[in-house]
Amino acid sequence: MADGKKLRVTLVKGLMGTKQSHRATVRGLGLRRRNHCVELVDTPAVRGMINRVSYLLDVTEAA
């Protein structure tokens, strides 16, 4: 599953009014501000973090 596949994760909503644990999860993904984009290796741990805060993110497969 993690054989080089990458995901492009973008924070599309702000963090105001969200739970502290959700803010920590977004920070753990390496996202700092709205419209910030990072590429992450597709692992079960990363998928779990994305699922937890999916309402804040846009996720696509990186080319």
PDB file with one MODEL, atoms N, CA, C and O in Angstrom:
MODEL        1
ATOM      1  N   MET A   1       0.817  -1.191   0.000  1.00  0.00           N
ATOM      2  CA  MET A   1       0.000   0.000   0.000  1.00  0.00           C
ATOM      3  C   MET A   1       0.860   1.254   0.000  1.00  0.00           C
ATOM      4  O   MET A   1       0.492   2.252  -0.620  1.00  0.00           O
ATOM      5  N   ALA A   2       1.976   1.222   0.670  1.00  0.00           N
ATOM      6  CA  ALA A   2       2.832   2.402   0.760  1.00  0.00           C
ATOM      7  C   ALA A   2       3.998   2.316  -0.211  1.00  0.00           C
ATOM      8  O   ALA A   2       5.062   2.881   0.042  1.00  0.00           O
ATOM      9  N   ASP A   3       3.804   1.611  -1.322  1.00  0.00           N
ATOM     10  CA  ASP A   3       4.888   1.432  -2.279  1.00  0.00           C
ATOM     11  C   ASP A   3       5.020   2.648  -3.195  1.00  0.00           C
ATOM     12  O   ASP A   3       4.888   2.531  -4.413  1.00  0.00           O
ATOM     13  N   GLY A   4       5.277   3.799  -2.610  1.00  0.00           N
ATOM     14  CA  GLY A   4       5.514   5.008  -3.374  1.00  0.00           C
ATOM     15  C   GLY A   4       4.272   5.820  -3.687  1.00  0.00           C
ATOM     16  O   GLY A   4       4.392   6.915  -4.236  1.00  0.00           O
ATOM     17  N   LYS A   5       3.072   5.325  -3.359  1.00  0.00           N
ATOM     18  CA  LYS A   5       1.877   6.111  -3.617  1.00  0.00           C
ATOM     19  C   LYS A   5       1.860   7.321  -2.699  1.00  0.00           C
ATOM     20  O   LYS A   5       2.165   7.221  -1.511  1.00  0.00           O
ATOM     21  N   LYS A   6       1.502   8.459  -3.263  1.00  0.00           N
ATOM     22  CA  LYS A   6       1.446   9.680  -2.470  1.00  0.00           C
ATOM     23  C   LYS A   6       0.076  10.319  -2.596  1.00  0.00           C
ATOM     24  O   LYS A   6      -0.625  10.159  -3.594  1.00  0.00           O
ATOM     25  N   LEU A   7      -0.275  11.038  -1.566  1.00  0.00           N
ATOM     26  CA  LEU A   7      -1.528  11.776  -1.535  1.00  0.00           C
ATOM     27  C   LEU A   7      -1.221  13.260  -1.422  1.00  0.00           C
ATOM     28  O   LEU A   7      -0.312  13.663  -0.696  1.00  0.00           O
ATOM     29  N   ARG A   8      -1.979  14.062  -2.139  1.00  0.00           N
ATOM     30  CA  ARG A   8      -1.869  15.516  -2.014  1.00  0.00           C
ATOM     31  C   ARG A   8      -3.021  15.972  -1.126  1.00  0.00           C
ATOM     32  O   ARG A   8      -4.190  15.808  -1.474  1.00  0.00           O
ATOM     33  N   VAL A   9      -2.679  16.544   0.019  1.00  0.00           N
ATOM     34  CA  VAL A   9      -3.670  16.943   1.009  1.00  0.00           C
ATOM     35  C   VAL A   9      -3.654  18.462   1.126  1.00  0.00           C
ATOM     36  O   VAL A   9      -2.599  19.065   1.326  1.00  0.00           O
ATOM     37  N   THR A  10      -4.831  19.077   0.998  1.00  0.00           N
ATOM     38  CA  THR A  10      -4.962  20.526   1.089  1.00  0.00           C
ATOM     39  C   THR A  10      -5.963  20.867   2.178  1.00  0.00           C
ATOM     40  O   THR A  10      -7.045  20.284   2.244  1.00  0.00           O
ATOM     41  N   LEU A  11      -5.598  21.810   3.031  1.00  0.00           N
ATOM     42  CA  LEU A  11      -6.508  22.304   4.062  1.00  0.00           C
ATOM     43  C   LEU A  11      -7.409  23.352   3.416  1.00  0.00           C
ATOM     44  O   LEU A  11      -6.936  24.428   3.047  1.00  0.00           O
ATOM     45  N   VAL A  12      -8.700  23.053   3.274  1.00  0.00           N
ATOM     46  CA  VAL A  12      -9.604  23.952   2.562  1.00  0.00           C
ATOM     47  C   VAL A  12     -10.485  24.780   3.488  1.00  0.00           C
ATOM     48  O   VAL A  12     -11.109  25.742   3.042  1.00  0.00           O
ATOM     49  N   LYS A  13     -10.546  24.429   4.755  1.00  0.00           N
ATOM     50  CA  LYS A  13     -11.319  25.205   5.720  1.00  0.00           C
ATOM     51  C   LYS A  13     -10.413  25.618   6.863  1.00  0.00           C
ATOM     52  O   LYS A  13      -9.430  24.942   7.167  1.00  0.00           O
ATOM     53  N   GLY A  14     -10.747  26.723   7.488  1.00  0.00           N
ATOM     54  CA  GLY A  14      -9.980  27.207   8.627  1.00  0.00           C
ATOM     55  C   GLY A  14     -10.237  26.376   9.873  1.00  0.00           C
ATOM     56  O   GLY A  14     -11.169  25.573   9.920  1.00  0.00           O
ATOM     57  N   LEU A  15      -9.399  26.581  10.877  1.00  0.00           N
ATOM     58  CA  LEU A  15      -9.469  25.777  12.092  1.00  0.00           C
ATOM     59  C   LEU A  15     -10.229  26.452  13.234  1.00  0.00           C
ATOM     60  O   LEU A  15     -10.366  25.874  14.312  1.00  0.00           O
ATOM     61  N   MET A  16     -10.718  27.657  13.010  1.00  0.00           N
ATOM     62  CA  MET A  16     -11.466  28.348  14.059  1.00  0.00           C
ATOM     63  C   MET A  16     -12.728  27.560  14.404  1.00  0.00           C
ATOM     64  O   MET A  16     -13.485  27.169  13.516  1.00  0.00           O
ATOM     65  N   GLY A  17     -12.947  27.334  15.685  1.00  0.00           N
ATOM     66  CA  GLY A  17     -14.145  26.641  16.127  1.00  0.00           C
ATOM     67  C   GLY A  17     -14.065  25.129  16.083  1.00  0.00           C
ATOM     68  O   GLY A  17     -15.051  24.455  16.379  1.00  0.00           O
ATOM     69  N   THR A  18     -12.908  24.577  15.718  1.00  0.00           N
ATOM     70  CA  THR A  18     -12.765  23.123  15.688  1.00  0.00           C
ATOM     71  C   THR A  18     -12.226  22.626  17.025  1.00  0.00           C
ATOM     72  O   THR A  18     -11.712  23.404  17.829  1.00  0.00           O
ATOM     73  N   LYS A  19     -12.350  21.328  17.250  1.00  0.00           N
ATOM     74  CA  LYS A  19     -11.838  20.736  18.482  1.00  0.00           C
ATOM     75  C   LYS A  19     -10.318  20.804  18.518  1.00  0.00           C
ATOM     76  O   LYS A  19      -9.658  20.784  17.478  1.00  0.00           O
ATOM     77  N   GLN A  20      -9.780  20.885  19.708  1.00  0.00           N
ATOM     78  CA  GLN A  20      -8.327  20.942  19.876  1.00  0.00           C
ATOM     79  C   GLN A  20      -7.658  19.692  19.308  1.00  0.00           C
ATOM     80  O   GLN A  20      -6.580  19.779  18.721  1.00  0.00           O
ATOM     81  N   SER A  21      -8.287  18.537  19.479  1.00  0.00           N
ATOM     82  CA  SER A  21      -7.697  17.301  18.955  1.00  0.00           C
ATOM     83  C   SER A  21      -7.675  17.303  17.427  1.00  0.00           C
ATOM     84  O   SER A  21      -6.762  16.740  16.823  1.00  0.00           O
ATOM     85  N   HIS A  22      -8.664  17.927  16.803  1.00  0.00           N
ATOM     86  CA  HIS A  22      -8.680  18.015  15.345  1.00  0.00           C
ATOM     87  C   HIS A  22      -7.600  18.972  14.860  1.00  0.00           C
ATOM     88  O   HIS A  22      -6.971  18.725  13.831  1.00  0.00           O
ATOM     89  N   ARG A  23      -7.380  20.055  15.586  1.00  0.00           N
ATOM     90  CA  ARG A  23      -6.298  20.977  15.234  1.00  0.00           C
ATOM     91  C   ARG A  23      -4.951  20.278  15.328  1.00  0.00           C
ATOM     92  O   ARG A  23      -4.080  20.484  14.482  1.00  0.00           O
ATOM     93  N   ALA A  24      -4.780  19.458  16.349  1.00  0.00           N
ATOM     94  CA  ALA A  24      -3.525  18.722  16.515  1.00  0.00           C
ATOM     95  C   ALA A  24      -3.338  17.707  15.386  1.00  0.00           C
ATOM     96  O   ALA A  24      -2.215  17.493  14.931  1.00  0.00           O
ATOM     97  N   THR A  25      -4.412  17.091  14.937  1.00  0.00           N
ATOM     98  CA  THR A  25      -4.333  16.141  13.830  1.00  0.00           C
ATOM     99  C   THR A  25      -3.921  16.842  12.543  1.00  0.00           C
ATOM    100  O   THR A  25      -3.075  16.339  11.804  1.00  0.00           O
ATOM    101  N   VAL A  26      -4.513  18.000  12.272  1.00  0.00           N
ATOM    102  CA  VAL A  26      -4.153  18.775  11.077  1.00  0.00           C
ATOM    103  C   VAL A  26      -2.692  19.177  11.142  1.00  0.00           C
ATOM    104  O   VAL A  26      -1.980  19.112  10.140  1.00  0.00           O
ATOM    105  N   ARG A  27      -2.244  19.592  12.314  1.00  0.00           N
ATOM    106  CA  ARG A  27      -0.839  19.971  12.494  1.00  0.00           C
ATOM    107  C   ARG A  27       0.070  18.760  12.277  1.00  0.00           C
ATOM    108  O   ARG A  27       1.153  18.888  11.707  1.00  0.00           O
ATOM    109  N   GLY A  28      -0.372  17.585  12.734  1.00  0.00           N
ATOM    110  CA  GLY A  28       0.392  16.358  12.542  1.00  0.00           C
ATOM    111  C   GLY A  28       0.525  15.960  11.081  1.00  0.00           C
ATOM    112  O   GLY A  28       1.482  15.285  10.700  1.00  0.00           O
ATOM    113  N   LEU A  29      -0.427  16.374  10.271  1.00  0.00           N
ATOM    114  CA  LEU A  29      -0.346  16.129   8.832  1.00  0.00           C
ATOM    115  C   LEU A  29       0.603  17.111   8.145  1.00  0.00           C
ATOM    116  O   LEU A  29       0.917  16.951   6.965  1.00  0.00           O
ATOM    117  N   GLY A  30       1.056  18.118   8.876  1.00  0.00           N
ATOM    118  CA  GLY A  30       1.991  19.089   8.306  1.00  0.00           C
ATOM    119  C   GLY A  30       1.324  20.299   7.693  1.00  0.00           C
ATOM    120  O   GLY A  30       1.970  21.074   6.987  1.00  0.00           O
ATOM    121  N   LEU A  31       0.039  20.471   7.950  1.00  0.00           N
ATOM    122  CA  LEU A  31      -0.694  21.607   7.396  1.00  0.00           C
ATOM    123  C   LEU A  31      -0.706  22.752   8.397  1.00  0.00           C
ATOM    124  O   LEU A  31      -0.927  22.538   9.589  1.00  0.00           O
ATOM    125  N   ARG A  32      -0.469  23.967   7.913  1.00  0.00           N
ATOM    126  CA  ARG A  32      -0.336  25.110   8.801  1.00  0.00           C
ATOM    127  C   ARG A  32      -1.459  26.125   8.666  1.00  0.00           C
ATOM    128  O   ARG A  32      -1.917  26.672   9.669  1.00  0.00           O
ATOM    129  N   ARG A  33      -1.910  26.386   7.452  1.00  0.00           N
ATOM    130  CA  ARG A  33      -2.900  27.429   7.234  1.00  0.00           C
ATOM    131  C   ARG A  33      -3.833  26.995   6.105  1.00  0.00           C
ATOM    132  O   ARG A  33      -3.572  26.009   5.415  1.00  0.00           O
ATOM    133  N   ARG A  34      -4.905  27.731   5.928  1.00  0.00           N
ATOM    134  CA  ARG A  34      -5.866  27.407   4.874  1.00  0.00           C
ATOM    135  C   ARG A  34      -5.200  27.481   3.502  1.00  0.00           C
ATOM    136  O   ARG A  34      -4.368  28.354   3.254  1.00  0.00           O
ATOM    137  N   ASN A  35      -5.569  26.571   2.626  1.00  0.00           N
ATOM    138  CA  ASN A  35      -5.027  26.427   1.269  1.00  0.00           C
ATOM    139  C   ASN A  35      -3.575  25.961   1.239  1.00  0.00           C
ATOM    140  O   ASN A  35      -2.945  25.992   0.182  1.00  0.00           O
ATOM    141  N   HIS A  36      -3.035  25.530   2.371  1.00  0.00           N
ATOM    142  CA  HIS A  36      -1.700  24.941   2.414  1.00  0.00           C
ATOM    143  C   HIS A  36      -1.816  23.502   1.914  1.00  0.00           C
ATOM    144  O   HIS A  36      -2.756  22.790   2.269  1.00  0.00           O
ATOM    145  N   CYS A  37      -0.863  23.081   1.096  1.00  0.00           N
ATOM    146  CA  CYS A  37      -0.909  21.763   0.469  1.00  0.00           C
ATOM    147  C   CYS A  37       0.379  21.004   0.781  1.00  0.00           C
ATOM    148  O   CYS A  37       1.468  21.574   0.717  1.00  0.00           O
ATOM    149  N   VAL A  38       0.255  19.725   1.118  1.00  0.00           N
ATOM    150  CA  VAL A  38       1.416  18.869   1.352  1.00  0.00           C
ATOM    151  C   VAL A  38       1.200  17.544   0.632  1.00  0.00           C
ATOM    152  O   VAL A  38       0.067  17.135   0.377  1.00  0.00           O
ATOM    153  N   GLU A  39       2.309  16.881   0.309  1.00  0.00           N
ATOM    154  CA  GLU A  39       2.250  15.538  -0.263  1.00  0.00           C
ATOM    155  C   GLU A  39       2.730  14.557   0.793  1.00  0.00           C
ATOM    156  O   GLU A  39       3.812  14.716   1.358  1.00  0.00           O
ATOM    157  N   LEU A  40       1.914  13.540   1.055  1.00  0.00           N
ATOM    158  CA  LEU A  40       2.208  12.558   2.090  1.00  0.00           C
ATOM    159  C   LEU A  40       2.187  11.160   1.495  1.00  0.00           C
ATOM    160  O   LEU A  40       1.461  10.894   0.536  1.00  0.00           O
ATOM    161  N   VAL A  41       2.989  10.265   2.070  1.00  0.00           N
ATOM    162  CA  VAL A  41       2.983   8.861   1.658  1.00  0.00           C
ATOM    163  C   VAL A  41       1.685   8.226   2.148  1.00  0.00           C
ATOM    164  O   VAL A  41       1.245   8.469   3.272  1.00  0.00           O
ATOM    165  N   ASP A  42       1.087   7.420   1.299  1.00  0.00           N
ATOM    166  CA  ASP A  42      -0.195   6.787   1.602  1.00  0.00           C
ATOM    167  C   ASP A  42       0.020   5.595   2.532  1.00  0.00           C
ATOM    168  O   ASP A  42       0.342   4.498   2.076  1.00  0.00           O
ATOM    169  N   THR A  43      -0.159   5.811   3.832  1.00  0.00           N
ATOM    170  CA  THR A  43      -0.037   4.754   4.835  1.00  0.00           C
ATOM    171  C   THR A  43      -1.341   4.678   5.634  1.00  0.00           C
ATOM    172  O   THR A  43      -2.140   5.614   5.600  1.00  0.00           O
ATOM    173  N   PRO A  44      -1.561   3.588   6.342  1.00  0.00           N
ATOM    174  CA  PRO A  44      -2.770   3.495   7.165  1.00  0.00           C
ATOM    175  C   PRO A  44      -2.855   4.594   8.227  1.00  0.00           C
ATOM    176  O   PRO A  44      -3.947   5.076   8.527  1.00  0.00           O
ATOM    177  N   ALA A  45      -1.724   4.991   8.794  1.00  0.00           N
ATOM    178  CA  ALA A  45      -1.727   6.043   9.809  1.00  0.00           C
ATOM    179  C   ALA A  45      -2.169   7.375   9.215  1.00  0.00           C
ATOM    180  O   ALA A  45      -2.970   8.095   9.813  1.00  0.00           O
ATOM    181  N   VAL A  46      -1.647   7.696   8.045  1.00  0.00           N
ATOM    182  CA  VAL A  46      -2.021   8.948   7.383  1.00  0.00           C
ATOM    183  C   VAL A  46      -3.491   8.903   6.979  1.00  0.00           C
ATOM    184  O   VAL A  46      -4.203   9.895   7.130  1.00  0.00           O
ATOM    185  N   ARG A  47      -3.950   7.765   6.469  1.00  0.00           N
ATOM    186  CA  ARG A  47      -5.361   7.624   6.094  1.00  0.00           C
ATOM    187  C   ARG A  47      -6.280   7.836   7.297  1.00  0.00           C
ATOM    188  O   ARG A  47      -7.331   8.467   7.178  1.00  0.00           O
ATOM    189  N   GLY A  48      -5.881   7.308   8.453  1.00  0.00           N
ATOM    190  CA  GLY A  48      -6.680   7.489   9.658  1.00  0.00           C
ATOM    191  C   GLY A  48      -6.767   8.942  10.080  1.00  0.00           C
ATOM    192  O   GLY A  48      -7.826   9.414  10.493  1.00  0.00           O
ATOM    193  N   MET A  49      -5.647   9.654   9.976  1.00  0.00           N
ATOM    194  CA  MET A  49      -5.647  11.078  10.315  1.00  0.00           C
ATOM    195  C   MET A  49      -6.526  11.863   9.344  1.00  0.00           C
ATOM    196  O   MET A  49      -7.259  12.766   9.747  1.00  0.00           O
ATOM    197  N   ILE A  50      -6.446  11.512   8.068  1.00  0.00           N
ATOM    198  CA  ILE A  50      -7.265  12.187   7.059  1.00  0.00           C
ATOM    199  C   ILE A  50      -8.749  11.924   7.318  1.00  0.00           C
ATOM    200  O   ILE A  50      -9.565  12.841   7.216  1.00  0.00           O
ATOM    201  N   ASN A  51      -9.103  10.691   7.650  1.00  0.00           N
ATOM    202  CA  ASN A  51     -10.506  10.363   7.926  1.00  0.00           C
ATOM    203  C   ASN A  51     -11.044  11.134   9.117  1.00  0.00           C
ATOM    204  O   ASN A  51     -12.220  11.497   9.142  1.00  0.00           O
ATOM    205  N   ARG A  52     -10.209  11.384  10.092  1.00  0.00           N
ATOM    206  CA  ARG A  52     -10.639  12.077  11.298  1.00  0.00           C
ATOM    207  C   ARG A  52     -11.034  13.524  11.018  1.00  0.00           C
ATOM    208  O   ARG A  52     -11.979  14.039  11.616  1.00  0.00           O
ATOM    209  N   VAL A  53     -10.317  14.175  10.114  1.00  0.00           N
ATOM    210  CA  VAL A  53     -10.579  15.593   9.828  1.00  0.00           C
ATOM    211  C   VAL A  53     -10.952  15.805   8.356  1.00  0.00           C
ATOM    212  O   VAL A  53     -10.633  16.845   7.779  1.00  0.00           O
ATOM    213  N   SER A  54     -11.615  14.835   7.761  1.00  0.00           N
ATOM    214  CA  SER A  54     -11.931  14.893   6.328  1.00  0.00           C
ATOM    215  C   SER A  54     -12.804  16.091   5.965  1.00  0.00           C
ATOM    216  O   SER A  54     -12.761  16.558   4.827  1.00  0.00           O
ATOM    217  N   TYR A  55     -13.591  16.595   6.909  1.00  0.00           N
ATOM    218  CA  TYR A  55     -14.455  17.740   6.635  1.00  0.00           C
ATOM    219  C   TYR A  55     -13.666  19.039   6.442  1.00  0.00           C
ATOM    220  O   TYR A  55     -14.229  20.045   6.008  1.00  0.00           O
ATOM    221  N   LEU A  56     -12.376  19.023   6.759  1.00  0.00           N
ATOM    222  CA  LEU A  56     -11.523  20.202   6.596  1.00  0.00           C
ATOM    223  C   LEU A  56     -10.600  20.106   5.386  1.00  0.00           C
ATOM    224  O   LEU A  56      -9.969  21.094   5.011  1.00  0.00           O
ATOM    225  N   LEU A  57     -10.514  18.924   4.773  1.00  0.00           N
ATOM    226  CA  LEU A  57      -9.471  18.651   3.787  1.00  0.00           C
ATOM    227  C   LEU A  57     -10.020  18.347   2.402  1.00  0.00           C
ATOM    228  O   LEU A  57     -11.183  17.985   2.226  1.00  0.00           O
ATOM    229  N   ASP A  58      -9.125  18.510   1.419  1.00  0.00           N
ATOM    230  CA  ASP A  58      -9.338  18.017   0.063  1.00  0.00           C
ATOM    231  C   ASP A  58      -8.172  17.082  -0.226  1.00  0.00           C
ATOM    232  O   ASP A  58      -7.015  17.483  -0.104  1.00  0.00           O
ATOM    233  N   VAL A  59      -8.463  15.834  -0.610  1.00  0.00           N
ATOM    234  CA  VAL A  59      -7.423  14.828  -0.812  1.00  0.00           C
ATOM    235  C   VAL A  59      -7.487  14.316  -2.243  1.00  0.00           C
ATOM    236  O   VAL A  59      -8.548  13.919  -2.724  1.00  0.00           O
ATOM    237  N   THR A  60      -6.330  14.328  -2.925  1.00  0.00           N
ATOM    238  CA  THR A  60      -6.221  13.769  -4.271  1.00  0.00           C
ATOM    239  C   THR A  60      -4.952  12.942  -4.344  1.00  0.00           C
ATOM    240  O   THR A  60      -4.046  13.098  -3.524  1.00  0.00           O
ATOM    241  N   GLU A  61      -4.893  12.058  -5.336  1.00  0.00           N
ATOM    242  CA  GLU A  61      -3.668  11.288  -5.548  1.00  0.00           C
ATOM    243  C   GLU A  61      -2.662  12.159  -6.270  1.00  0.00           C
ATOM    244  O   GLU A  61      -2.997  12.829  -7.247  1.00  0.00           O
ATOM    245  N   ALA A  62      -1.428  12.150  -5.788  1.00  0.00           N
ATOM    246  CA  ALA A  62      -0.363  12.919  -6.433  1.00  0.00           C
ATOM    247  C   ALA A  62       0.137  12.153  -7.650  1.00  0.00           C
ATOM    248  O   ALA A  62       0.209  10.925  -7.639  1.00  0.00           O
ATOM    249  N   ALA A  63       0.477  12.884  -8.686  1.00  0.00           N
ATOM    250  CA  ALA A  63       0.952  12.251  -9.924  1.00  0.00           C
ATOM    251  C   ALA A  63       2.386  11.795  -9.805  1.00  0.00           C
ATOM    252  O   ALA A  63       2.939  11.243 -10.757  1.00  0.00           O
TER     253      ALA A  63
ENDMDL
END
